[in-house]
Backbone as numpy.savetxt, mean C-alpha at the origin, in Angstrom:
# Nx Ny Nz CAx CAy CAz Cx Cy Cz
20.10 21.54 16.20 20.69 20.64 15.25 20.75 21.24 13.83
21.85 21.11 13.12 21.96 21.70 11.82 21.11 21.02 10.81
20.95 21.64 9.65 20.22 21.04 8.55 20.89 19.71 8.05
22.21 19.84 7.98 22.98 18.63 7.48 22.70 17.46 8.45
22.71 17.75 9.78 22.52 16.68 10.74 21.10 16.14 10.60
20.11 16.97 10.42 18.78 16.47 10.24 18.63 15.63 8.95
19.25 16.10 7.85 19.24 15.31 6.61 19.92 13.99 6.83
21.04 13.92 7.58 21.65 12.67 7.77 20.83 11.75 8.66
20.19 12.34 9.69 19.26 11.53 10.48 18.12 10.95 9.65
17.62 11.67 8.73 16.54 11.19 7.85 17.05 9.97 6.99
18.22 10.21 6.46 18.79 9.07 5.60 18.98 7.82 6.44
19.49 8.02 7.66 19.70 6.84 8.55 18.38 6.22 8.90
17.35 7.06 9.20 15.98 6.51 9.55 15.44 5.73 8.45
15.62 6.17 7.19 15.13 5.42 6.02 15.67 4.01 6.02
16.98 3.95 6.17 17.71 2.63 6.17 17.31 1.81 7.32
17.26 2.34 8.50 16.89 1.61 9.70 15.39 1.09 9.62
14.56 1.91 9.03 13.17 1.53 8.91 12.98 0.24 8.02
13.84 0.05 7.05 13.75 -1.10 6.23 14.12 -2.31 7.03
14.98 -2.15 8.13 15.45 -3.36 8.83 14.55 -3.55 10.06
14.22 -2.51 10.79 13.52 -2.59 12.09 11.99 -2.56 11.85
11.55 -1.99 10.73 10.16 -1.82 10.44 9.32 -3.10 10.54
9.75 -4.23 10.08 8.95 -5.46 10.17 8.61 -5.83 11.66
9.51 -5.60 12.56 9.23 -5.89 13.99 8.24 -4.85 14.56
8.35 -3.63 14.14 7.31 -2.62 14.60 5.95 -2.99 14.04
5.83 -3.40 12.84 4.61 -3.83 12.24 3.92 -4.95 13.01
4.78 -5.97 13.32 4.25 -7.16 14.01 3.79 -6.69 15.46
4.59 -5.85 16.10 4.22 -5.40 17.42 3.01 -4.52 17.47
2.71 -3.87 16.33 1.52 -3.00 16.25 0.28 -3.81 16.08
0.29 -5.10 15.75 -0.90 -5.88 15.43 -1.97 -5.81 16.46
-1.75 -5.85 17.77 -2.84 -5.83 18.75 -3.77 -4.60 18.55
-3.20 -3.46 18.23 -3.98 -2.28 18.01 -4.55 -2.21 16.65
-3.71 -2.47 15.67 -4.14 -2.30 14.29 -5.25 -3.29 13.91
-5.27 -4.41 14.51 -6.37 -5.36 14.20 -7.73 -4.83 14.70
-7.72 -3.89 15.61 -8.98 -3.23 16.00 -9.27 -2.04 15.17
-8.26 -1.56 14.35 -8.45 -0.39 13.51 -7.93 -0.81 12.08
-8.59 -1.70 11.45 -8.01 -2.29 10.19 -7.87 -1.22 9.12
-8.75 -0.23 9.00 -8.60 0.79 8.03 -7.36 1.60 8.24
-7.03 1.90 9.45 -5.81 2.56 9.79 -4.58 1.72 9.46
-4.75 0.42 9.68 -3.69 -0.58 9.38 -3.44 -0.57 7.88
-4.48 -0.55 7.08 -4.33 -0.48 5.64 -3.65 0.77 5.17
-3.97 1.83 5.76 -3.34 3.15 5.42 -1.83 3.08 5.77
-1.51 2.54 6.94 -0.10 2.48 7.36 0.65 1.56 6.42
0.15 0.34 6.23 0.86 -0.62 5.34 0.96 -0.10 3.96
-0.09 0.37 3.40 -0.05 0.80 1.97 0.85 2.03 1.90
0.73 2.93 2.89 1.62 4.14 2.84 3.06 3.79 2.96
3.38 2.75 3.77 4.75 2.31 3.88 5.31 1.83 2.58
4.51 1.02 1.87 4.90 0.44 0.61 5.09 1.55 -0.42
4.25 2.57 -0.44 4.27 3.60 -1.41 5.37 4.58 -1.16
5.55 4.93 0.12 6.44 6.03 0.48 7.87 5.68 0.70
8.16 4.46 1.18 9.49 4.10 1.49 10.41 4.29 0.27
10.06 3.71 -0.92 10.89 3.88 -2.06 11.11 5.36 -2.45
10.01 6.14 -2.32 10.14 7.59 -2.72 11.10 8.31 -1.73
11.01 7.95 -0.45 11.94 8.55 0.58 13.36 8.16 0.29
13.63 6.92 -0.08 14.97 6.46 -0.41 15.55 7.25 -1.58
14.71 7.43 -2.60 15.14 8.19 -3.81 15.34 9.68 -3.51
14.78 10.15 -2.50 14.85 11.63 -2.17 16.18 11.91 -1.50
16.90 10.93 -0.98 18.13 11.23 -0.24 19.12 11.90 -1.10
19.31 11.44 -2.30 20.27 12.03 -3.20 19.93 13.54 -3.53
18.76 13.83 -3.94 18.44 15.19 -4.24 18.49 16.10 -2.98
18.22 15.52 -1.78 18.36 16.27 -0.56 19.85 16.61 -0.25
20.62 15.60 -0.51 22.10 15.82 -0.26 22.63 16.84 -1.26
22.09 16.94 -2.47 22.59 17.84 -3.46 22.39 19.30 -3.05
21.37 19.55 -2.18 21.18 20.89 -1.65 22.30 21.27 -0.63
22.67 20.29 0.16 23.48 20.50 1.33 24.99 20.33 1.14
25.37 19.55 0.09 26.78 19.27 -0.09 27.21 19.54 -1.52
28.22 20.29 -1.71 28.70 20.60 -2.99 29.91 19.69 -3.36
29.74 18.77 -4.34 30.82 17.90 -4.66 31.67 18.41 -5.80
32.65 17.63 -6.19 33.50 18.01 -7.29 32.69 18.09 -8.65
33.16 18.93 -9.52 32.53 19.19 -10.82 33.03 18.17 -11.85
32.14 17.45 -12.48 32.60 16.56 -13.52 31.98 16.82 -14.88
31.00 17.84 -14.85 30.42 18.26 -16.16 31.23 19.37 -16.82
31.07 19.61 -18.06 31.68 20.79 -18.68 31.10 22.05 -17.99
31.91 23.09 -18.08 31.60 24.31 -17.29 30.18 24.84 -17.50
29.74 24.88 -18.75 28.31 25.40 -18.98 27.28 24.56 -18.41
27.43 23.20 -18.62 26.41 22.28 -18.09 26.44 22.26 -16.61
27.65 22.39 -16.00 27.75 22.46 -14.53 27.06 23.62 -13.95
27.18 24.78 -14.66 26.51 26.01 -14.26 24.97 25.84 -14.25
24.50 25.24 -15.35 23.04 25.01 -15.46 22.59 24.13 -14.35
23.31 23.06 -14.09 22.91 22.05 -13.07 22.87 22.75 -11.72
23.94 23.52 -11.40 23.95 24.25 -10.10 22.84 25.28 -10.05
22.45 25.90 -11.10 21.34 26.87 -11.16 20.04 26.18 -10.78
19.79 24.98 -11.32 18.62 24.26 -11.00 18.53 23.86 -9.49
19.70 23.35 -8.98 19.78 22.95 -7.60 19.51 24.15 -6.64
20.13 25.29 -7.04 20.02 26.48 -6.17 18.51 26.99 -6.27
17.87 26.92 -7.45 16.48 27.40 -7.59 15.57 26.54 -6.72
15.84 25.28 -6.55 14.99 24.33 -5.84 15.28 24.42 -4.33
16.51 24.81 -3.98 16.99 24.70 -2.61 16.17 25.60 -1.60
15.44 25.07 -0.73 14.67 25.88 0.28 15.56 26.34 1.43
16.79 25.76 1.53 17.69 26.09 2.61 18.71 27.25 2.36
18.61 27.73 1.13 19.53 28.84 0.78 20.85 28.32 0.21
21.97 28.88 0.69 23.29 28.65 0.20 23.76 27.26 0.60
24.78 26.75 -0.23 25.34 25.46 0.09 25.93 25.51 1.53
25.83 24.39 2.22 26.31 24.30 3.59 27.62 23.65 3.72
27.97 22.72 2.85 29.27 22.02 2.97 29.69 21.39 1.69
30.74 20.67 1.81 31.29 20.02 0.59 31.34 18.50 0.80
31.25 17.72 -0.30 31.22 16.26 -0.16 32.01 15.65 -1.30
32.26 14.36 -1.21 33.06 13.64 -2.23 32.36 13.34 -3.54
30.99 13.34 -3.46 30.13 12.94 -4.62 29.73 14.08 -5.39
29.98 14.12 -6.73 29.47 15.21 -7.64 28.00 15.43 -7.47
27.59 16.66 -7.47 26.16 16.96 -7.31 25.35 16.35 -8.40
25.85 16.30 -9.61 25.06 15.73 -10.70 24.79 14.25 -10.46
25.67 13.55 -9.82 25.38 12.12 -9.54 24.35 11.97 -8.48
24.28 12.91 -7.51 23.30 12.89 -6.49 21.86 13.04 -7.04
21.82 13.68 -8.26 20.51 13.80 -8.94 20.33 12.71 -9.94
21.34 12.45 -10.68 21.16 11.48 -11.82 20.91 9.99 -11.44
21.69 9.62 -10.36 21.50 8.22 -9.95 20.07 7.94 -9.40
19.51 8.75 -8.52 18.19 8.55 -8.11 17.20 8.66 -9.20
17.42 9.56 -10.15 16.51 9.74 -11.26 16.54 8.45 -12.16
17.69 7.86 -12.36 17.84 6.66 -13.19 17.13 5.50 -12.42
17.32 5.42 -11.08 16.78 4.39 -10.38 15.23 4.54 -10.39
14.80 5.77 -10.32 13.33 5.99 -10.35 12.76 5.57 -11.67
13.39 5.80 -12.79 12.97 5.39 -14.10 12.91 3.82 -14.14
13.93 3.21 -13.71 13.95 1.72 -13.73 12.89 1.15 -12.81
12.81 1.69 -11.62 11.77 1.22 -10.70 10.37 1.41 -11.24
10.11 2.65 -11.77 8.79 3.00 -12.31 8.37 2.12 -13.46
9.36 1.78 -14.33 9.11 0.86 -15.48 8.77 -0.52 -14.97
9.52 -1.04 -13.99 9.28 -2.37 -13.50 7.93 -2.40 -12.75
7.58 -1.35 -11.97 6.32 -1.34 -11.31 5.18 -1.23 -12.34
5.34 -0.47 -13.38 4.34 -0.32 -14.43 4.05 -1.63 -15.16
5.04 -2.40 -15.35 4.93 -3.74 -16.02 4.17 -4.69 -15.12
4.56 -4.63 -13.82 3.82 -5.52 -12.90 2.43 -5.09 -12.71
2.19 -3.74 -12.60 0.82 -3.23 -12.45 -0.05 -3.64 -13.58
0.50 -3.51 -14.80 -0.27 -3.91 -15.89 -0.64 -5.36 -15.90
0.29 -6.24 -15.42 0.05 -7.60 -15.32 -1.10 -7.87 -14.27
-1.00 -7.17 -13.15 -2.00 -7.37 -12.10 -3.42 -6.95 -12.64
-3.46 -5.80 -13.29 -4.77 -5.38 -13.83 -5.23 -6.36 -14.88
-4.35 -6.82 -15.63 -4.75 -7.85 -16.62 -5.31 -9.14 -16.03
-4.74 -9.50 -14.85 -5.31 -10.62 -14.11 -6.71 -10.40 -13.61
-6.88 -9.17 -13.17 -8.22 -8.83 -12.71 -9.23 -8.86 -13.82
-8.85 -8.31 -14.96 -9.73 -8.34 -16.11 -10.04 -9.71 -16.59
-9.02 -10.52 -16.62 -9.10 -11.89 -17.08 -10.03 -12.70 -16.14
-9.85 -12.44 -14.83 -10.67 -13.10 -13.85 -12.15 -12.72 -13.99
-12.38 -11.47 -14.25 -13.79 -11.01 -14.40 -14.39 -11.60 -15.72
-13.58 -11.62 -16.71 -14.19 -12.16 -18.01 -14.36 -13.66 -17.92
-13.68 -14.36 -16.99 -13.89 -15.81 -16.91 -15.11 -16.15 -16.11
-15.74 -15.17 -15.39 -16.90 -15.44 -14.57 -18.13 -15.51 -15.51
-18.71 -16.68 -15.53 -19.97 -16.88 -16.34 -21.08 -17.23 -15.38
-22.00 -16.25 -15.28 -23.14 -16.42 -14.43 -24.21 -15.51 -14.64
-25.29 -15.59 -13.84 -26.39 -14.81 -14.03 -26.39 -13.61 -13.07
-26.63 -12.44 -13.56 -26.66 -11.24 -12.70 -28.01 -11.14 -12.05
-27.99 -11.02 -10.68 -29.23 -10.99 -9.98 -29.14 -9.93 -8.82
-30.25 -9.45 -8.37 -30.32 -8.53 -7.20 -30.70 -9.43 -6.04
-29.83 -9.49 -5.07 -30.07 -10.30 -3.87 -29.96 -9.37 -2.68
-31.05 -9.22 -1.93 -30.99 -8.36 -0.73 -30.47 -7.00 -1.02
-30.83 -6.48 -2.22 -30.51 -5.13 -2.54 -29.10 -5.01 -3.15
-28.36 -6.16 -3.36 -27.05 -6.14 -3.91 -27.06 -6.77 -5.30
-26.33 -6.14 -6.21 -26.10 -6.73 -7.55 -25.08 -7.83 -7.41
-25.47 -9.08 -7.75 -24.60 -10.21 -7.52 -24.57 -11.06 -8.78
-23.35 -11.56 -9.16 -23.28 -12.51 -10.19 -23.27 -13.91 -9.62
-24.27 -14.69 -9.99 -24.46 -15.98 -9.47 -23.91 -17.08 -10.47
-22.97 -17.86 -10.06 -22.37 -18.87 -10.96 -22.90 -20.26 -10.51
-23.06 -21.05 -11.47 -23.59 -22.44 -11.20 -22.41 -23.30 -10.78
-22.26 -23.54 -9.51 -21.17 -24.24 -8.87 -21.61 -24.78 -7.56
-21.46 -26.03 -7.25 -21.80 -26.63 -6.01 -20.85 -26.24 -4.91
-19.66 -25.78 -5.17 -18.70 -25.38 -4.16 -19.20 -24.13 -3.47
-18.73 -23.91 -2.22 -19.18 -22.70 -1.43 -18.25 -21.55 -1.73
-18.64 -20.76 -2.79 -17.80 -19.76 -3.29 -18.45 -18.39 -3.01
-17.73 -17.46 -2.42 -18.14 -16.11 -2.14 -16.91 -15.23 -2.32
-16.93 -14.40 -3.30 -15.75 -13.51 -3.49 -16.16 -12.23 -4.26
-15.25 -11.34 -4.38 -15.54 -10.15 -5.17 -14.40 -9.74 -6.09
-14.74 -9.06 -7.13 -13.79 -8.48 -8.09 -14.15 -6.98 -8.06
-13.31 -6.06 -8.63 -13.60 -4.65 -8.73 -14.97 -4.41 -9.29
-15.67 -3.39 -8.80 -17.00 -3.11 -9.17 -17.26 -3.11 -10.69
-16.34 -2.44 -11.41 -16.50 -2.27 -12.88 -16.13 -3.66 -13.57
-15.57 -4.62 -12.78 -15.11 -5.83 -13.40 -15.81 -7.06 -12.89
-16.94 -6.88 -12.29 -17.68 -8.14 -11.87 -18.38 -7.96 -10.51
-17.78 -7.24 -9.52 -18.41 -7.03 -8.27 -18.49 -8.31 -7.49
-19.60 -8.49 -6.83 -19.83 -9.64 -5.93 -20.14 -10.86 -6.69
-19.48 -11.99 -6.37 -19.76 -13.28 -7.06 -20.09 -14.32 -6.03
-21.26 -15.02 -6.23 -21.60 -16.14 -5.28 -21.93 -17.34 -6.17
-21.68 -18.50 -5.62 -22.01 -19.75 -6.24 -23.40 -20.19 -5.76
-24.07 -21.00 -6.61 -25.31 -21.59 -6.22 -25.18 -22.42 -4.94
-23.97 -23.07 -4.83 -23.76 -23.86 -3.61 -23.69 -22.95 -2.35
-23.14 -21.80 -2.44 -23.06 -20.89 -1.29 -24.49 -20.40 -0.97
-25.22 -19.99 -1.98 -26.57 -19.51 -1.77 -27.41 -20.57 -1.12
-27.24 -21.86 -1.44 -28.06 -22.86 -0.86 -27.56 -23.14 0.67
-26.27 -22.98 0.95 -25.80 -23.33 2.18 -25.94 -22.23 3.22
-26.03 -20.99 2.81 -25.94 -19.88 3.75 -27.43 -19.53 4.23
-27.57 -19.38 5.59 -28.75 -18.90 6.11 -28.95 -17.38 5.74
-30.12 -16.87 5.94 -30.45 -15.54 5.57 -29.49 -14.45 6.19
-29.26 -14.63 7.48 -28.39 -13.64 8.16 -26.88 -13.87 7.70
-26.57 -15.08 7.52 -25.15 -15.30 6.94 -25.01 -14.74 5.59
-26.04 -14.85 4.73 -25.95 -14.32 3.38 -25.90 -12.76 3.45
-26.57 -12.14 4.41 -26.43 -10.68 4.55 -25.03 -10.29 4.95
-24.44 -11.06 5.79 -23.06 -10.81 6.24 -22.08 -10.93 5.10
-22.27 -11.97 4.31 -21.43 -12.22 3.18 -21.50 -11.08 2.18
-22.72 -10.59 1.81 -22.90 -9.51 0.91 -22.32 -8.24 1.46
-22.47 -8.00 2.74 -21.87 -6.78 3.27 -20.32 -6.83 3.28
-19.79 -7.99 3.53 -18.33 -8.13 3.47 -17.83 -7.89 2.02
-18.43 -8.56 1.04 -17.89 -8.35 -0.26 -18.15 -6.94 -0.79
-19.31 -6.33 -0.37 -19.55 -4.99 -0.82 -18.46 -4.00 -0.27
-18.03 -4.35 0.96 -17.01 -3.48 1.52 -15.70 -3.52 0.75
-15.31 -4.79 0.28 -14.12 -4.96 -0.55 -14.32 -4.06 -1.82
-15.47 -4.06 -2.41 -15.71 -3.30 -3.64 -15.68 -1.82 -3.40
-16.44 -1.41 -2.42 -16.51 0.07 -2.19 -15.27 0.68 -1.66
-14.47 -0.05 -0.86 -13.24 0.46 -0.29 -12.10 0.26 -1.29
-12.41 -0.28 -2.49 -11.39 -0.47 -3.62 -10.18 -1.29 -3.14
-10.43 -2.32 -2.37 -9.37 -3.16 -1.86 -8.58 -3.84 -2.99
-9.28 -4.18 -4.08 -8.62 -4.92 -5.17 -7.54 -3.99 -5.78
-7.84 -2.74 -5.89 -6.84 -1.83 -6.55 -5.70 -1.42 -5.50
-6.02 -1.45 -4.21 -5.01 -1.33 -3.23 -4.00 -2.46 -3.34
-4.56 -3.68 -3.48 -3.68 -4.89 -3.64 -2.92 -4.89 -4.90
-3.51 -4.49 -5.99 -2.84 -4.44 -7.33 -1.63 -3.47 -7.27
-1.88 -2.29 -6.68 -0.81 -1.30 -6.68 0.30 -1.69 -5.77
-0.05 -2.06 -4.50 1.00 -2.33 -3.52 1.82 -3.66 -3.90
1.06 -4.60 -4.50 1.79 -5.78 -4.98 2.70 -5.46 -6.08
2.40 -4.50 -6.94 3.28 -4.10 -8.04 4.58 -3.55 -7.52
4.50 -2.68 -6.43 5.72 -2.13 -5.84 6.47 -3.21 -5.06
5.77 -3.95 -4.20 6.44 -4.85 -3.27 7.11 -5.98 -4.00
6.52 -6.41 -5.12 7.11 -7.46 -5.91 8.50 -7.06 -6.49
8.62 -5.85 -6.88 9.89 -5.29 -7.38 10.89 -5.13 -6.28
10.42 -4.74 -5.09 11.22 -4.39 -3.91 11.14 -5.47 -2.89
10.96 -6.70 -3.24 10.80 -7.79 -2.21 12.00 -7.99 -1.38
13.16 -7.56 -1.79 14.37 -7.66 -0.97 14.39 -6.77 0.20
13.52 -5.80 0.22 13.49 -4.80 1.36 12.63 -5.42 2.44
13.13 -5.75 3.64 12.34 -6.43 4.71 11.05 -5.67 5.03
11.08 -4.40 5.18 9.96 -3.60 5.57 8.76 -3.81 4.57
9.14 -3.63 3.26 8.09 -3.72 2.20 7.58 -5.16 2.15
8.50 -6.11 2.24 8.06 -7.48 2.22 7.05 -7.84 3.27
7.37 -7.38 4.55 6.46 -7.64 5.66 5.17 -6.95 5.49
5.19 -5.66 5.05 3.99 -4.93 4.88 3.00 -5.57 3.74
3.66 -6.09 2.80 2.90 -6.80 1.77 2.31 -8.10 2.31
3.06 -8.73 3.09 2.53 -10.00 3.72 1.33 -9.86 4.61
1.36 -8.68 5.40 0.31 -8.44 6.36 -0.91 -7.83 5.72
-0.77 -7.14 4.68 -1.90 -6.31 4.10 -3.14 -7.09 3.78
-3.09 -8.24 3.11 -4.31 -9.00 2.78 -5.18 -9.30 4.00
-4.56 -9.65 5.11 -5.31 -9.97 6.41 -6.11 -8.72 6.87
-5.52 -7.61 6.81 -6.18 -6.40 7.26 -7.27 -5.98 6.25
-7.14 -6.29 5.01 -8.16 -5.97 4.08 -9.43 -6.87 4.45
-9.16 -8.11 4.75 -10.24 -9.03 5.11 -10.89 -8.60 6.48
-10.07 -8.16 7.47 -10.59 -7.80 8.69 -11.45 -6.49 8.56
-11.01 -5.60 7.69 -11.81 -4.35 7.42 -13.16 -4.70 6.84
-13.19 -5.65 5.95 -14.45 -6.10 5.36 -15.22 -6.74 6.42
-14.62 -7.62 7.27 -15.35 -8.29 8.41 -16.04 -7.18 9.28
-15.35 -6.15 9.56 -15.87 -5.12 10.47 -17.06 -4.43 9.85
-17.05 -4.20 8.53 -18.15 -3.64 7.82 -19.40 -4.56 7.87
-19.09 -5.86 7.66 -20.17 -6.91 7.74 -20.71 -7.03 9.15
-19.86 -6.88 10.12 -20.23 -6.98 11.53 -21.26 -5.82 11.86
-20.93 -4.59 11.33 -21.85 -3.49 11.56 -23.17 -3.67 10.91
-23.17 -4.29 9.71 -24.38 -4.44 8.89 -25.26 -5.60 9.32
-24.58 -6.76 9.71 -25.37 -7.95 9.99 -25.17 -8.53 11.39
-24.28 -8.00 12.14 -24.01 -8.53 13.48 -22.90 -9.53 13.58
-22.30 -9.63 14.75 -21.14 -10.57 14.99 -21.54 -12.07 14.68
-22.64 -12.44 15.23 -23.03 -13.83 15.10 -23.18 -14.26 13.66
-23.75 -13.42 12.85 -23.99 -13.70 11.47 -22.62 -13.82 10.70
-21.70 -12.92 11.01 -20.41 -12.93 10.33 -19.63 -14.15 10.70
-19.60 -14.49 11.98 -18.82 -15.66 12.49 -19.47 -16.88 11.86
-20.76 -16.95 11.86 -21.42 -18.21 11.23 -21.05 -18.35 9.76
-21.11 -17.19 9.09 -20.76 -17.20 7.70 -19.35 -17.68 7.39
-18.36 -17.18 8.19 -17.05 -17.58 8.11 -16.86 -19.09 8.28
-17.52 -19.58 9.34 -17.44 -21.01 9.57 -18.13 -21.85 8.50
-19.25 -21.38 7.98 -19.89 -22.10 6.95 -19.03 -22.23 5.68
-18.47 -21.05 5.33 -17.70 -21.05 4.07 -16.39 -21.76 4.15
-15.86 -21.81 5.47 -14.65 -22.66 5.63 -13.44 -21.91 5.25
-12.38 -22.67 5.04 -11.03 -22.07 4.70 -10.98 -21.38 3.41
-10.15 -20.43 3.26 -9.92 -19.69 2.04 -9.48 -20.60 0.91
-9.98 -20.44 -0.30 -9.45 -21.14 -1.39 -9.33 -20.17 -2.54
-8.21 -20.27 -3.24 -7.88 -19.32 -4.30 -8.70 -19.63 -5.58
-9.88 -19.09 -5.68 -10.75 -19.40 -6.81 -10.40 -18.59 -8.04
-10.09 -17.32 -7.84 -9.71 -16.45 -8.99 -8.56 -15.56 -8.56
-7.71 -15.30 -9.53 -6.55 -14.38 -9.31 -7.12 -12.98 -9.03
-6.68 -12.36 -8.04 -7.11 -10.96 -7.73 -8.46 -10.84 -6.96
-9.05 -12.00 -6.74 -10.32 -11.93 -6.02 -10.10 -11.93 -4.54
-11.00 -11.28 -3.76 -10.95 -11.24 -2.31 -12.09 -12.04 -1.80
-11.91 -13.01 -0.86 -12.85 -13.97 -0.55 -13.43 -13.80 0.87
-14.72 -14.07 1.01 -15.35 -14.16 2.33 -15.26 -15.60 2.80
-14.09 -15.87 3.46 -13.86 -17.18 3.95 -12.75 -17.12 4.96
-12.64 -18.23 5.84 -11.51 -18.23 6.72 -11.84 -18.13 8.19
-12.12 -19.16 8.87 -12.46 -19.11 10.27 -11.37 -18.64 11.18
-10.13 -18.51 10.62 -9.02 -17.98 11.43 -9.30 -16.55 11.90
-10.25 -15.86 11.31 -10.53 -14.49 11.67 -11.65 -14.40 12.75
-12.17 -15.47 13.12 -13.29 -15.48 14.10 -12.88 -14.79 15.42
-11.69 -15.18 15.91 -11.24 -14.60 17.16 -11.16 -13.14 17.21
-10.83 -12.50 16.08 -10.72 -11.08 16.07 -12.16 -10.43 16.11
-13.18 -11.22 15.83 -14.55 -10.69 15.85 -15.10 -10.86 17.24
-14.91 -12.01 17.86 -15.56 -12.35 19.15 -14.77 -11.99 20.36
-13.40 -11.92 20.22 -12.58 -11.57 21.36 -11.41 -10.68 20.91
-11.69 -9.48 20.42 -10.64 -8.61 20.03 -9.68 -8.17 21.10
-8.49 -7.91 20.81 -7.54 -7.43 21.85 -7.94 -6.20 22.45
-7.67 -6.00 23.74 -8.10 -4.79 24.49 -6.84 -4.14 25.06
-7.08 -2.93 25.64 -5.95 -2.22 26.31 -5.14 -1.48 25.31
-3.93 -1.17 25.76 -3.07 -0.32 25.03 -1.93 -1.14 24.30
-2.09 -2.42 24.23 -1.08 -3.23 23.58 -0.99 -2.79 22.10
0.27 -2.61 21.73 0.50 -2.20 20.27 0.46 -0.69 20.05
0.11 0.08 21.11 -0.12 1.54 20.83 1.23 2.20 20.46
2.32 1.89 21.22 3.69 2.56 21.01 4.20 2.23 19.64
4.29 0.97 19.27 4.80 0.74 17.91 3.91 1.24 16.77
2.61 1.31 17.08 1.69 1.88 16.10 1.94 3.35 15.86
2.18 4.02 17.00 2.50 5.48 16.96 3.83 5.75 16.22
4.76 4.85 16.46 6.07 5.03 15.73 5.85 4.78 14.19
5.09 3.77 13.87 4.88 3.52 12.43 4.14 4.68 11.78
3.09 5.17 12.43 2.31 6.33 11.92 3.32 7.48 11.75
4.10 7.79 12.71 5.07 8.90 12.66 6.00 8.71 11.52
6.46 7.46 11.31 7.32 7.14 10.24 6.78 7.38 8.89
5.51 7.03 8.68 4.80 7.27 7.42 4.67 8.78 7.21
4.33 9.53 8.28 4.16 10.95 8.10 5.51 11.60 7.76
6.60 11.22 8.45 7.86 11.79 8.18 8.34 11.49 6.68
8.13 10.22 6.28 8.45 9.85 4.93 7.69 10.71 3.89
6.42 10.89 4.13 5.57 11.71 3.27 6.05 13.18 3.25
6.29 13.63 4.40 6.66 15.10 4.51 7.95 15.37 3.81
9.05 14.54 4.11 10.32 14.86 3.55 10.32 14.59 2.09
9.66 13.53 1.59 9.53 13.28 0.21 8.93 14.51 -0.55
7.81 14.98 0.04 7.21 16.21 -0.58 8.09 17.45 -0.50
8.80 17.57 0.58 9.71 18.68 0.76 10.83 18.67 -0.28
11.28 17.45 -0.69 12.37 17.35 -1.63 11.94 17.47 -3.05
10.92 16.70 -3.39 10.50 16.62 -4.81 9.65 17.85 -5.26
8.92 18.43 -4.41 8.07 19.55 -4.81 8.86 20.76 -5.30
9.89 21.14 -4.55 10.74 22.33 -5.04 11.49 22.03 -6.33
11.95 20.74 -6.49 12.62 20.43 -7.74 11.61 20.45 -8.99
10.45 19.93 -8.78 9.39 19.96 -9.75 9.03 21.38 -10.08
8.86 22.19 -9.08 8.52 23.64 -9.33 9.63 24.32 -10.10
10.87 24.04 -9.70 12.00 24.73 -10.34 12.11 24.32 -11.87
11.85 23.08 -12.11 11.89 22.61 -13.50 10.70 23.15 -14.28
9.59 23.29 -13.64 8.38 23.77 -14.34 8.58 25.22 -14.77
9.27 26.01 -14.03 9.42 27.44 -14.39 10.66 27.61 -15.24
11.38 26.51 -15.51 12.55 26.61 -16.46 13.77 27.16 -15.76
14.29 26.47 -14.68 15.42 26.92 -13.96 16.64 26.95 -14.82
16.63 26.00 -15.84 17.83 25.93 -16.69 17.96 27.02 -17.76
16.99 27.81 -17.84 17.01 28.88 -18.93 17.76 30.13 -18.50
């Protein structure tokens, strides 16, 4: 297969992934639910890499297709010199209807607009985390070896914020209601959120997915991600305190309630089944393999495209 055919196949795969990807993610659930940290990597990787892969199609095409010249002669020569310096495939392979400068300029402009929008959203998300941490008024205590902020509240509250912004938070109502083993499970669950930096994963992926919510693949990945973050923390708590303690704690704390923006909560009996009767067998293996392969391909091609351009610019290809 020629290089042009491979590049065309990649472009088609990026577009098809946006449409078919949600189905693959849902079909992968029976396996991913048993491997939640892998699920987080796949979902977060999808959200991070799909936009980069889409933006790489133009620069990739600029290597393979020589379009009409619309720049002044000197500028066109400089542009072509940069493209040639970055091109790992050697000489131009064919001709196309789109000027090479547009194949570079349009993705670059889109990247600037997307980056600015994501930066604004990320700043807002981080601001919400900071605001949530500052709004917590309680006493810092060491409970079972964990630094915990205890707030005076009769409600059953157990959640976490980033370590530098508050860490584990429990209410006096939760402390009174939880048995010793349940409390150990809750602390292990929330510690996992903090140590695995789940809050920052959510802040970053939400910043991208909010801007690209029209893309079905990214929208579905963002919808599924919070559940896998909770399941990953459940698994950590299960190892530390045992299945019975985790299940009992989930039932005691009851349904999830949005107490703080950006907080991750130890609540929700809907996760009990995943702890006591996880799926078995090979269900979900094939779509999971496809999704992992997709993430790897997106990462590889994106690096293949942008690294040579960056290197060419760094050494002054236009000089």
